[in-house]
């Protein structure tokens, strides 16, 4: 009798598990967000958008949220709810399209939000693009543009990898291939040699290729290291696994993962770049050669977009697409440095960055898009000596939404310090430091031994708010060649500071000054005098305010 009872109990448990699995498989994840079908011509779509309830809702929400003093003027921020990873940046029909993980207020599961721009700077909100179901949430992914359509490939939680396509002028209507996941999660008890997470998509010959993010426990002591898994398909619906894609990667950290991958050609010498994200150390890149016979990416260089822990105000995940001229445009979201609060404003996007390669195949970074169109009132400072160890407050340079463009001859000075978002008595300030020859010694490059300089941003004194968390000082190497001036383009936008140096490096940090008078700028040379060759400062346009 006891054995019979045990068998009945076990059978009952098995049936219960099976029933749960059936219920999960049939769960309806239909979004509560209104969804609209649009016409197939541009004129039809524009007419429908004028009175679209979601667009009107976005406009009303932006007006309300504009009261937040830390909300940016010219960096993109969602019109409502939270914002997370940028997704699927692409160029289609004369427009740049950017998707992102949005959290609609009536159903705060990830949907793909959608904006469009002619110049990568002035963005226009469009309705949510991809809604959940059959997936529970629409996670990160990328797009691939063909002549007659755009393909989106993304991670659908609870089901696996999803593919959707659109071919209308503004990419407003999306259809999911097969209506289900095309790379499903393994069945109970089934083992597969790959992870299913954020996918990237491209095409070679007659096949589509997909790179899936993930890790393998093959690092020191059995620890996880970043691994990206390559899949292949002829029709987007049936995929075969090939192998791990990346070889000779000595740039990743133990514990990194390869989330949000973007794999594109870069430069004019056959090189490729793999941008990705680590949930431990933030945005990263690998440069190398694409062995198309073996379908392997052989790494020759690499580095970081985020120079510290992933959290507390650092650069987060990328989305990237070729500019058609050998460069790659990348946009990142920035982590928040304060609590989420009511969920209306946390993360935001960086400016678009243009990634190129120099003659030695080293990555170069400068602003992309028509950022100059944002410039308004201008103040200039002519050539000026900066006395050693004396802070010079720039009396006529002030603001919390500005661009600063500086050219400096450091001469024998060892360090240059700029304080931005500075209150008159320095209760609050964000400190930018340039260390001449203060970076790593580039001994690894046998043919070009370099003593790098370094650029850093310190936000430990940026805010008097007790809710704001300081970030470990963001510090990155940058090469300054012999005889070169130090050229900085500094973009200040209320709660973000982005610094581009000589077109070779960029660092960015979130910062939250609380005082209304934290708008000043000062400059100081340390050790010896330096020469400020020129400084131009512009107030920047608010791209979200109606004219």
CSV table of N, CA, C and O in Angstrom, one decimal, residues 98-155:
chain,number,residue,atom,x,y,z
A,98,UNK,N,15.8,54.7,-33.8
A,98,UNK,CA,16.4,54.1,-32.6
A,98,UNK,C,15.2,53.5,-31.8
A,98,UNK,O,14.2,54.2,-31.6
A,99,UNK,N,15.4,52.3,-31.4
A,99,UNK,CA,14.4,51.6,-30.5
A,99,UNK,C,15.1,51.5,-29.1
A,99,UNK,O,16.3,51.7,-28.9
A,100,UNK,N,14.2,51.3,-28.1
A,100,UNK,CA,14.8,51.2,-26.7
A,100,UNK,C,13.8,50.5,-25.9
A,100,UNK,O,12.6,50.4,-26.2
A,101,UNK,N,14.3,49.9,-24.8
A,101,UNK,CA,13.4,49.3,-23.8
A,101,UNK,C,12.6,50.3,-23.1
A,101,UNK,O,13.2,51.1,-22.3
A,102,UNK,N,11.3,50.4,-23.4
A,102,UNK,CA,10.4,51.4,-22.7
A,102,UNK,C,9.5,50.6,-21.7
A,102,UNK,O,9.3,49.4,-21.9
A,103,UNK,N,9.0,51.4,-20.7
A,103,UNK,CA,8.2,50.8,-19.7
A,103,UNK,C,6.9,51.6,-19.6
A,103,UNK,O,6.8,52.5,-18.8
A,104,UNK,N,5.9,51.3,-20.5
A,104,UNK,CA,4.7,52.1,-20.5
A,104,UNK,C,4.0,52.1,-19.1
A,104,UNK,O,4.0,51.1,-18.4
A,105,UNK,N,3.4,53.2,-18.7
A,105,UNK,CA,2.9,53.3,-17.3
A,105,UNK,C,1.7,52.3,-17.0
A,105,UNK,O,1.6,51.8,-15.9
A,106,UNK,N,0.9,52.0,-18.0
A,106,UNK,CA,-0.2,51.1,-17.7
A,106,UNK,C,0.2,49.6,-17.8
A,106,UNK,O,-0.6,48.8,-17.5
A,107,UNK,N,1.4,49.4,-18.3
A,107,UNK,CA,1.9,48.0,-18.4
A,107,UNK,C,3.4,48.0,-18.4
A,107,UNK,O,4.0,47.9,-19.5
A,108,UNK,N,4.0,48.2,-17.2
A,108,UNK,CA,5.5,48.5,-17.2
A,108,UNK,C,6.4,47.3,-17.4
A,108,UNK,O,7.3,47.0,-16.6
A,109,UNK,N,6.0,46.5,-18.4
A,109,UNK,CA,6.9,45.5,-18.9
A,109,UNK,C,7.6,46.1,-20.1
A,109,UNK,O,7.1,46.9,-20.8
A,110,UNK,N,8.8,45.5,-20.4
A,110,UNK,CA,9.6,46.1,-21.5
A,110,UNK,C,8.8,45.9,-22.9
A,110,UNK,O,8.4,44.8,-23.2
A,111,UNK,N,8.6,47.1,-23.5
A,111,UNK,CA,8.2,47.1,-24.9
A,111,UNK,C,9.3,47.9,-25.7
A,111,UNK,O,10.1,48.6,-25.1
A,112,UNK,N,9.4,47.7,-27.0
A,112,UNK,CA,10.3,48.5,-27.8
A,112,UNK,C,9.7,49.9,-28.0
A,112,UNK,O,8.8,50.0,-28.9
A,113,UNK,N,10.3,50.9,-27.4
A,113,UNK,CA,10.0,52.3,-27.7
A,113,UNK,C,10.6,52.6,-29.0
A,113,UNK,O,11.5,51.9,-29.5
A,114,UNK,N,10.3,53.8,-29.6
A,114,UNK,CA,10.7,54.1,-31.0
A,114,UNK,C,10.8,55.6,-31.2
A,114,UNK,O,9.9,56.3,-30.9
A,115,UNK,N,11.9,56.0,-31.7
A,115,UNK,CA,12.1,57.4,-32.1
A,115,UNK,C,12.8,57.5,-33.5
A,115,UNK,O,13.5,56.5,-33.9
A,116,UNK,N,12.7,58.6,-34.1
A,116,UNK,CA,13.2,58.8,-35.5
A,116,UNK,C,13.9,60.1,-35.6
A,116,UNK,O,13.5,61.1,-34.9
A,117,UNK,N,14.9,60.2,-36.4
A,117,UNK,CA,15.7,61.5,-36.6
A,117,UNK,C,16.3,61.6,-37.9
A,117,UNK,O,16.7,60.6,-38.5
A,118,UNK,N,16.4,62.8,-38.4
A,118,UNK,CA,17.1,63.0,-39.7
A,118,UNK,C,18.6,63.2,-39.4
A,118,UNK,O,19.4,63.0,-40.3
A,119,UNK,N,18.9,63.8,-38.2
A,119,UNK,CA,20.3,64.2,-38.0
A,119,UNK,C,21.0,63.5,-36.8
A,119,UNK,O,22.0,63.9,-36.4
A,120,UNK,N,20.3,62.5,-36.2
A,120,UNK,CA,20.8,61.9,-35.0
A,120,UNK,C,20.8,62.7,-33.7
A,120,UNK,O,21.2,62.3,-32.7
A,121,UNK,N,20.2,63.9,-33.8
A,121,UNK,CA,20.2,64.8,-32.7
A,121,UNK,C,18.8,65.2,-32.3
A,121,UNK,O,18.4,65.2,-31.1
A,122,UNK,N,18.0,65.7,-33.3
A,122,UNK,CA,16.6,66.1,-33.0
A,122,UNK,C,15.7,64.8,-33.2
A,122,UNK,O,15.5,64.4,-34.4
A,123,UNK,N,15.2,64.3,-32.1
A,123,UNK,CA,14.5,63.0,-32.2
A,123,UNK,C,13.0,63.3,-32.1
A,123,UNK,O,12.5,64.2,-31.4
A,124,UNK,N,12.2,62.5,-32.8
A,124,UNK,CA,10.8,62.6,-32.8
A,124,UNK,C,10.2,61.3,-32.2
A,124,UNK,O,10.5,60.2,-32.7
A,125,UNK,N,9.3,61.4,-31.2
A,125,UNK,CA,8.7,60.2,-30.6
A,125,UNK,C,7.7,59.6,-31.6
A,125,UNK,O,6.9,60.3,-32.2
A,126,UNK,N,7.8,58.2,-31.7
A,126,UNK,CA,6.8,57.5,-32.4
A,126,UNK,C,6.1,56.5,-31.5
A,126,UNK,O,6.6,56.2,-30.4
A,127,UNK,N,5.0,55.9,-31.8
A,127,UNK,CA,4.3,54.9,-30.9
A,127,UNK,C,5.3,53.7,-30.7
A,127,UNK,O,6.2,53.4,-31.4
A,128,UNK,N,4.9,53.0,-29.6
A,128,UNK,CA,5.7,51.8,-29.3
A,128,UNK,C,5.7,50.9,-30.5
A,128,UNK,O,4.7,50.7,-31.2
A,129,UNK,N,6.8,50.3,-30.8
A,129,UNK,CA,7.0,49.5,-32.0
A,129,UNK,C,6.7,48.0,-31.8
A,129,UNK,O,5.9,47.4,-32.6
A,130,UNK,N,7.3,47.3,-30.9
A,130,UNK,CA,7.1,45.9,-30.7
A,130,UNK,C,6.6,45.7,-29.3
A,130,UNK,O,7.2,46.1,-28.3
A,131,UNK,N,5.5,44.9,-29.2
A,131,UNK,CA,4.8,44.7,-28.0
A,131,UNK,C,5.0,43.2,-27.6
A,131,UNK,O,5.2,42.3,-28.4
A,132,UNK,N,5.0,42.9,-26.2
A,132,UNK,CA,5.1,41.5,-25.8
A,132,UNK,C,3.9,40.7,-26.2
A,132,UNK,O,2.8,41.2,-26.4
A,133,UNK,N,4.1,39.4,-26.3
A,133,UNK,CA,3.2,38.3,-26.6
A,133,UNK,C,3.6,37.7,-27.9
A,133,UNK,O,3.5,38.4,-28.9
A,134,UNK,N,4.1,36.4,-28.0
A,134,UNK,CA,4.0,35.4,-26.9
A,134,UNK,C,5.1,35.6,-25.8
A,134,UNK,O,5.0,34.9,-24.8
A,135,UNK,N,6.1,36.4,-26.0
A,135,UNK,CA,7.1,36.7,-25.0
A,135,UNK,C,6.5,37.5,-23.8
A,135,UNK,O,5.5,38.3,-24.1
A,136,UNK,N,7.0,37.3,-22.7
A,136,UNK,CA,6.5,38.1,-21.5
A,136,UNK,C,7.0,39.5,-21.6
A,136,UNK,O,6.3,40.5,-21.3
A,137,UNK,N,8.3,39.7,-22.0
A,137,UNK,CA,8.9,41.0,-22.1
A,137,UNK,C,9.8,41.1,-23.4
A,137,UNK,O,10.4,40.1,-23.8
A,138,UNK,N,9.8,42.3,-24.0
A,138,UNK,CA,10.6,42.5,-25.2
A,138,UNK,C,12.0,43.0,-24.7
A,138,UNK,O,12.1,44.2,-24.5
A,139,UNK,N,13.0,42.1,-24.7
A,139,UNK,CA,14.3,42.5,-24.2
A,139,UNK,C,15.1,43.0,-25.4
A,139,UNK,O,14.6,43.3,-26.5
A,140,UNK,N,16.4,43.1,-25.2
A,140,UNK,CA,17.3,43.7,-26.2
A,140,UNK,C,17.6,42.9,-27.4
A,140,UNK,O,17.5,41.7,-27.4
A,141,UNK,N,17.9,43.6,-28.5
A,141,UNK,CA,18.2,43.0,-29.8
A,141,UNK,C,18.7,44.1,-30.8
A,141,UNK,O,18.9,45.2,-30.5
A,142,UNK,N,18.8,43.6,-32.0
A,142,UNK,CA,19.4,44.5,-33.1
A,142,UNK,C,18.5,44.4,-34.3
A,142,UNK,O,17.5,43.7,-34.4
A,143,UNK,N,18.9,45.2,-35.3
A,143,UNK,CA,18.1,45.2,-36.6
A,143,UNK,C,19.1,45.0,-37.8
A,143,UNK,O,20.3,45.3,-37.6
A,144,UNK,N,18.6,44.5,-38.9
A,144,UNK,CA,19.3,44.4,-40.1
A,144,UNK,C,18.5,44.9,-41.2
A,144,UNK,O,17.3,44.5,-41.4
A,145,UNK,N,19.0,45.8,-42.0
A,145,UNK,CA,18.3,46.5,-43.1
A,145,UNK,C,18.5,45.8,-44.4
A,145,UNK,O,19.7,45.7,-44.9
A,146,UNK,N,17.4,45.3,-45.1
A,146,UNK,CA,17.5,44.8,-46.4
A,146,UNK,C,16.9,45.8,-47.4
A,146,UNK,O,16.3,46.8,-46.9
A,147,UNK,N,16.9,45.5,-48.7
A,147,UNK,CA,16.3,46.5,-49.6
A,147,UNK,C,14.9,46.7,-49.4
A,147,UNK,O,14.4,47.9,-49.6
A,148,UNK,N,14.1,45.7,-49.0
A,148,UNK,CA,12.7,45.8,-49.0
A,148,UNK,C,12.1,45.7,-47.6
A,148,UNK,O,10.9,45.7,-47.4
A,149,UNK,N,13.0,45.6,-46.5
A,149,UNK,CA,12.4,45.4,-45.2
A,149,UNK,C,13.5,45.6,-44.1
A,149,UNK,O,14.7,45.6,-44.5
A,150,UNK,N,13.1,45.8,-42.9
A,150,UNK,CA,14.0,45.8,-41.8
A,150,UNK,C,13.6,44.6,-40.9
A,150,UNK,O,12.5,44.3,-40.6
A,151,UNK,N,14.7,43.9,-40.5
A,151,UNK,CA,14.5,42.7,-39.6
A,151,UNK,C,15.0,43.1,-38.2
A,151,UNK,O,16.1,43.6,-38.0
A,152,UNK,N,14.1,42.8,-37.2
A,152,UNK,CA,14.5,43.0,-35.8
A,152,UNK,C,14.6,41.6,-35.2
A,152,UNK,O,13.8,40.8,-35.4
A,153,UNK,N,15.7,41.4,-34.5
A,153,UNK,CA,15.9,40.2,-33.8
A,153,UNK,C,16.2,40.5,-32.3
A,153,UNK,O,17.1,41.3,-32.0
A,154,UNK,N,15.5,39.9,-31.4
A,154,UNK,CA,15.6,40.3,-30.0
A,154,UNK,C,15.3,39.2,-29.1
A,154,UNK,O,14.7,38.1,-29.5
A,155,UNK,N,15.6,39.4,-27.8
A,155,UNK,CA,15.3,38.3,-26.8
A,155,UNK,C,13.9,38.5,-26.2
A,155,UNK,O,13.6,39.6,-25.7
